[in-house]
Coordinates of C-alpha atoms in Angstrom, one line a residue:
X737 CA 74.7 65.3 115.6
X738 CA 78.2 66.2 116.4
X739 CA 80.3 64.6 119.1
X740 CA 83.3 65.7 121.0
X741 CA 86.0 64.1 123.1
X742 CA 86.5 65.5 126.5
X743 CA 90.1 66.1 127.6
X744 CA 91.9 68.0 130.4
X745 CA 93.5 71.1 128.9
X746 CA 97.0 70.7 127.6
X747 CA 97.8 74.3 128.1
X748 CA 98.1 76.5 131.2
X749 CA 95.0 76.0 133.4
X750 CA 93.0 79.1 134.3
X751 CA 91.5 77.6 137.5
X752 CA 93.3 76.5 140.8
X753 CA 90.9 73.7 141.7
X754 CA 92.3 70.4 142.7
X755 CA 91.1 67.3 144.5
X756 CA 92.2 64.0 145.9
X757 CA 89.3 61.6 146.1
X758 CA 88.1 58.1 145.4
X759 CA 84.8 56.4 145.0
X760 CA 83.7 54.6 148.0
X761 CA 83.6 51.0 146.6
X762 CA 85.5 49.3 144.1
X763 CA 85.8 45.7 142.6
X764 CA 89.2 44.2 142.8
X765 CA 91.4 43.6 139.7
X766 CA 91.7 40.0 138.5
X767 CA 94.7 37.8 139.1
X768 CA 94.5 35.3 136.1
X769 CA 96.8 32.3 135.9
X770 CA 96.7 32.5 132.2
X771 CA 96.9 36.2 131.0
X772 CA 98.0 38.0 134.3
X773 CA 96.7 40.7 136.4
X774 CA 94.2 43.3 135.0
X775 CA 91.5 45.7 135.6
X776 CA 89.3 48.1 133.6
X777 CA 88.5 51.8 134.1
X778 CA 84.9 52.7 134.8
X779 CA 82.9 54.4 137.7
X780 CA 79.3 54.4 138.6
X781 CA 78.7 57.0 141.3
X782 CA 75.0 56.2 141.1
X783 CA 75.2 52.7 142.3
X784 CA 75.0 52.7 146.2
X785 CA 76.2 49.6 148.0
X786 CA 75.6 51.0 151.4
X787 CA 72.8 48.6 152.1
X788 CA 74.7 45.4 151.3
X789 CA 76.3 44.8 154.7
X790 CA 79.4 42.7 154.5
X791 CA 79.8 43.2 150.7
X792 CA 80.1 47.0 151.2
X793 CA 82.9 46.5 153.8
X794 CA 84.6 44.1 151.7
X795 CA 84.7 46.5 148.6
X796 CA 85.5 49.7 150.6
X797 CA 88.9 51.0 150.1
X798 CA 91.8 49.8 147.9
X799 CA 91.8 46.2 147.1
X800 CA 94.4 43.7 145.9
X801 CA 93.8 41.7 142.8
X802 CA 91.8 38.6 143.6
X803 CA 91.4 35.0 142.0
X804 CA 88.9 34.6 139.2
X805 CA 86.6 32.8 141.7
X806 CA 86.8 35.6 144.2
X807 CA 86.2 38.3 141.7
X808 CA 83.2 36.5 140.4
X809 CA 81.6 36.1 143.6
X810 CA 81.8 39.7 144.3
X811 CA 80.5 40.8 140.9
X812 CA 77.5 38.5 141.1
X813 CA 76.6 40.2 144.4
X814 CA 76.8 43.7 142.8
X815 CA 75.3 43.0 139.5
X816 CA 71.7 43.2 140.6
X817 CA 72.3 46.9 141.5
X818 CA 73.3 48.0 138.1
X819 CA 71.3 49.3 135.3
X820 CA 71.2 47.7 131.9
X821 CA 73.7 50.3 130.5
X822 CA 76.2 49.8 133.3
X823 CA 78.7 47.2 133.0
X824 CA 80.7 45.1 135.6
X825 CA 84.5 44.7 135.0
X826 CA 87.4 44.2 137.4
X827 CA 88.4 47.7 138.9
X828 CA 85.1 49.1 138.6
X829 CA 84.3 51.8 141.1
X830 CA 80.8 52.6 142.8
X831 CA 79.3 55.4 144.9
X832 CA 80.1 59.0 145.3
X833 CA 83.6 60.5 145.2
X834 CA 84.8 61.1 148.7
X835 CA 87.9 63.3 149.5
X836 CA 89.4 66.8 149.9
X837 CA 89.4 69.7 147.4
X838 CA 91.0 73.0 147.3
X839 CA 91.0 76.2 145.1
X840 CA 88.7 77.5 142.7
X841 CA 87.0 75.2 140.2
X842 CA 85.7 76.0 136.6
X843 CA 82.4 75.1 135.3
X844 CA 83.7 71.8 134.2
X845 CA 86.9 69.6 135.3
X846 CA 88.2 66.6 133.5
X847 CA 91.0 65.3 135.7
X848 CA 91.8 62.5 135.5
X849 CA 90.7 62.7 131.9
X850 CA 88.0 59.8 132.3
X851 CA 86.3 61.6 135.4
X852 CA 84.0 64.7 134.6
X853 CA 82.9 67.0 137.5
X854 CA 80.6 70.0 137.0
X855 CA 80.1 73.1 139.2
X856 CA 76.6 73.9 140.5
X857 CA 75.9 76.5 137.9
X858 CA 77.0 74.1 135.1
X859 CA 74.8 71.3 136.5
X860 CA 71.8 73.8 136.4
X861 CA 72.6 74.8 132.8
X862 CA 72.7 71.1 131.6
X863 CA 69.6 70.1 133.4
X864 CA 66.5 69.8 131.1
X865 CA 64.6 67.3 129.1
X866 CA 66.7 68.1 126.0
X867 CA 69.7 66.0 127.3
X868 CA 69.3 62.3 127.5
X869 CA 71.2 59.8 129.6
X870 CA 72.6 62.4 131.9
X871 CA 73.3 61.1 135.5
X872 CA 75.0 63.5 138.1
X873 CA 75.9 62.7 141.7
X874 CA 77.0 65.1 144.3
X875 CA 80.8 64.6 145.0
X876 CA 81.6 64.5 148.8
X877 CA 84.7 66.7 148.9
X878 CA 85.7 68.5 152.0
X879 CA 87.1 72.0 151.6
X880 CA 85.5 72.6 148.2
X881 CA 84.4 76.2 147.9
X882 CA 81.1 75.0 146.3
X883 CA 79.4 71.8 145.5
X884 CA 80.7 69.7 142.7
X885 CA 78.8 67.0 140.8
X886 CA 80.3 63.9 138.9
X887 CA 78.8 63.1 135.7
X888 CA 78.5 59.3 135.3
X889 CA 79.7 58.2 131.8
X890 CA 78.4 54.7 131.0
X891 CA 80.3 52.6 128.4
X892 CA 77.7 52.7 125.7
X893 CA 80.0 54.0 122.9
X894 CA 81.8 52.2 120.2
X895 CA 84.9 53.3 118.3
X896 CA 84.9 52.5 114.6
X897 CA 86.8 49.2 113.9
X898 CA 89.3 51.0 111.8
X899 CA 90.4 53.1 114.8
X900 CA 91.1 50.2 117.1
X901 CA 94.6 48.7 117.4
X902 CA 94.6 45.6 119.5
X903 CA 97.2 45.6 122.2
X904 CA 96.8 42.1 124.1
X905 CA 94.6 39.1 123.2
X906 CA 91.5 37.9 124.6
X907 CA 91.6 35.2 127.4
X908 CA 89.2 32.3 127.5
X909 CA 90.1 31.6 131.2
X910 CA 89.1 34.7 132.8
X911 CA 87.0 36.4 130.1
X912 CA 89.1 39.4 129.4
X913 CA 88.2 40.7 126.1
X914 CA 91.7 41.9 125.2
X915 CA 93.2 45.4 125.2
X916 CA 93.5 47.9 122.6
X917 CA 94.6 51.4 121.8
X918 CA 92.7 54.0 119.8
X919 CA 94.3 55.8 116.9
X920 CA 95.1 59.4 117.4
X921 CA 92.5 60.2 114.9
X922 CA 90.0 57.7 115.9
X923 CA 86.4 57.8 114.9
X924 CA 82.9 56.8 116.3
X925 CA 81.0 53.9 114.9
X926 CA 78.1 55.8 113.3
X927 CA 76.0 52.7 113.3
X928 CA 76.1 52.2 117.0
X929 CA 75.9 55.7 118.3
X930 CA 74.0 55.7 121.6
X931 CA 71.1 58.1 122.6
X932 CA 73.0 59.3 125.7
X933 CA 74.5 62.7 125.5
X934 CA 77.4 61.8 127.8
X935 CA 79.1 58.4 127.5
X936 CA 82.4 56.4 127.6
X937 CA 83.9 54.5 124.7
X938 CA 83.7 50.7 125.6
X939 CA 87.0 49.4 126.9
X940 CA 88.4 52.8 127.5
X941 CA 88.5 55.8 129.8
X942 CA 87.6 58.1 126.8
X943 CA 84.7 60.5 127.5
X944 CA 82.5 61.8 124.7
X945 CA 79.7 64.3 124.8
X946 CA 77.2 65.3 122.3
X947 CA 76.8 68.9 120.7
X948 CA 73.6 69.1 122.9
X949 CA 75.7 68.7 125.9
X950 CA 78.4 71.2 124.7
X951 CA 76.1 74.0 123.6
X952 CA 75.3 75.6 126.8
X953 CA 78.7 75.5 128.0
X954 CA 80.0 78.8 126.3
X955 CA 77.5 80.7 128.4
X956 CA 79.3 79.3 131.7
X957 CA 82.7 80.8 130.7
X958 CA 86.1 79.0 130.2
X959 CA 86.9 75.6 131.7
X960 CA 90.2 73.7 131.9
X961 CA 89.0 71.3 129.4
X962 CA 89.2 70.6 125.6
X963 CA 86.6 69.4 123.3
X964 CA 88.0 67.8 120.2
X965 CA 85.3 66.9 117.5
X966 CA 85.3 63.1 116.8
X967 CA 84.3 62.2 113.3
X968 CA 81.8 59.4 112.5
X969 CA 82.2 56.5 110.1

């Protein structure tokens, strides 16, 4: 099985589609007295907090970083709503994308790079039992010429340890596992490849898709994305 990193096209874009949107709910970042303020990147549009009352109101809209105790209180209330392969982290976002859109969208849009939207025809082409771990949620974008769907990418992939370059240490006070960068020629850890055909590399915003996901895309025409094959070690 081959795997590909999904990135926004580095060349001129063929499509005019643009959007400004946010997920409805968001956990705050953490203000740690030992390592400072930090947050992660990750969105779970399938997680609906609309029935949680005061918690939903508290997590709706932009939030300033909170103390460790405050963050843990909020995270504990959200945790029961998540699936086993979804993870809680400061800055985690939930619910559908809501906002505005304009222009014409290609079959797939990866902008920003960690967020993948698919057009209706692309969603239909990808739908089927041959794909595993595929979760799509309608985006609520006013002004869009057609329905767009966000593909949820869960952090179940691992980069090979030789590809990881630590950038900050872990913290025993707040539990931050430490930051890292991926080498330009990074590789997947072959021993821990997930069954999902769309996933995110843990600790990063990097999106990866399998060749099963990529195969039907040629029939849909060009998109403003690039697929770079990622080696396995």
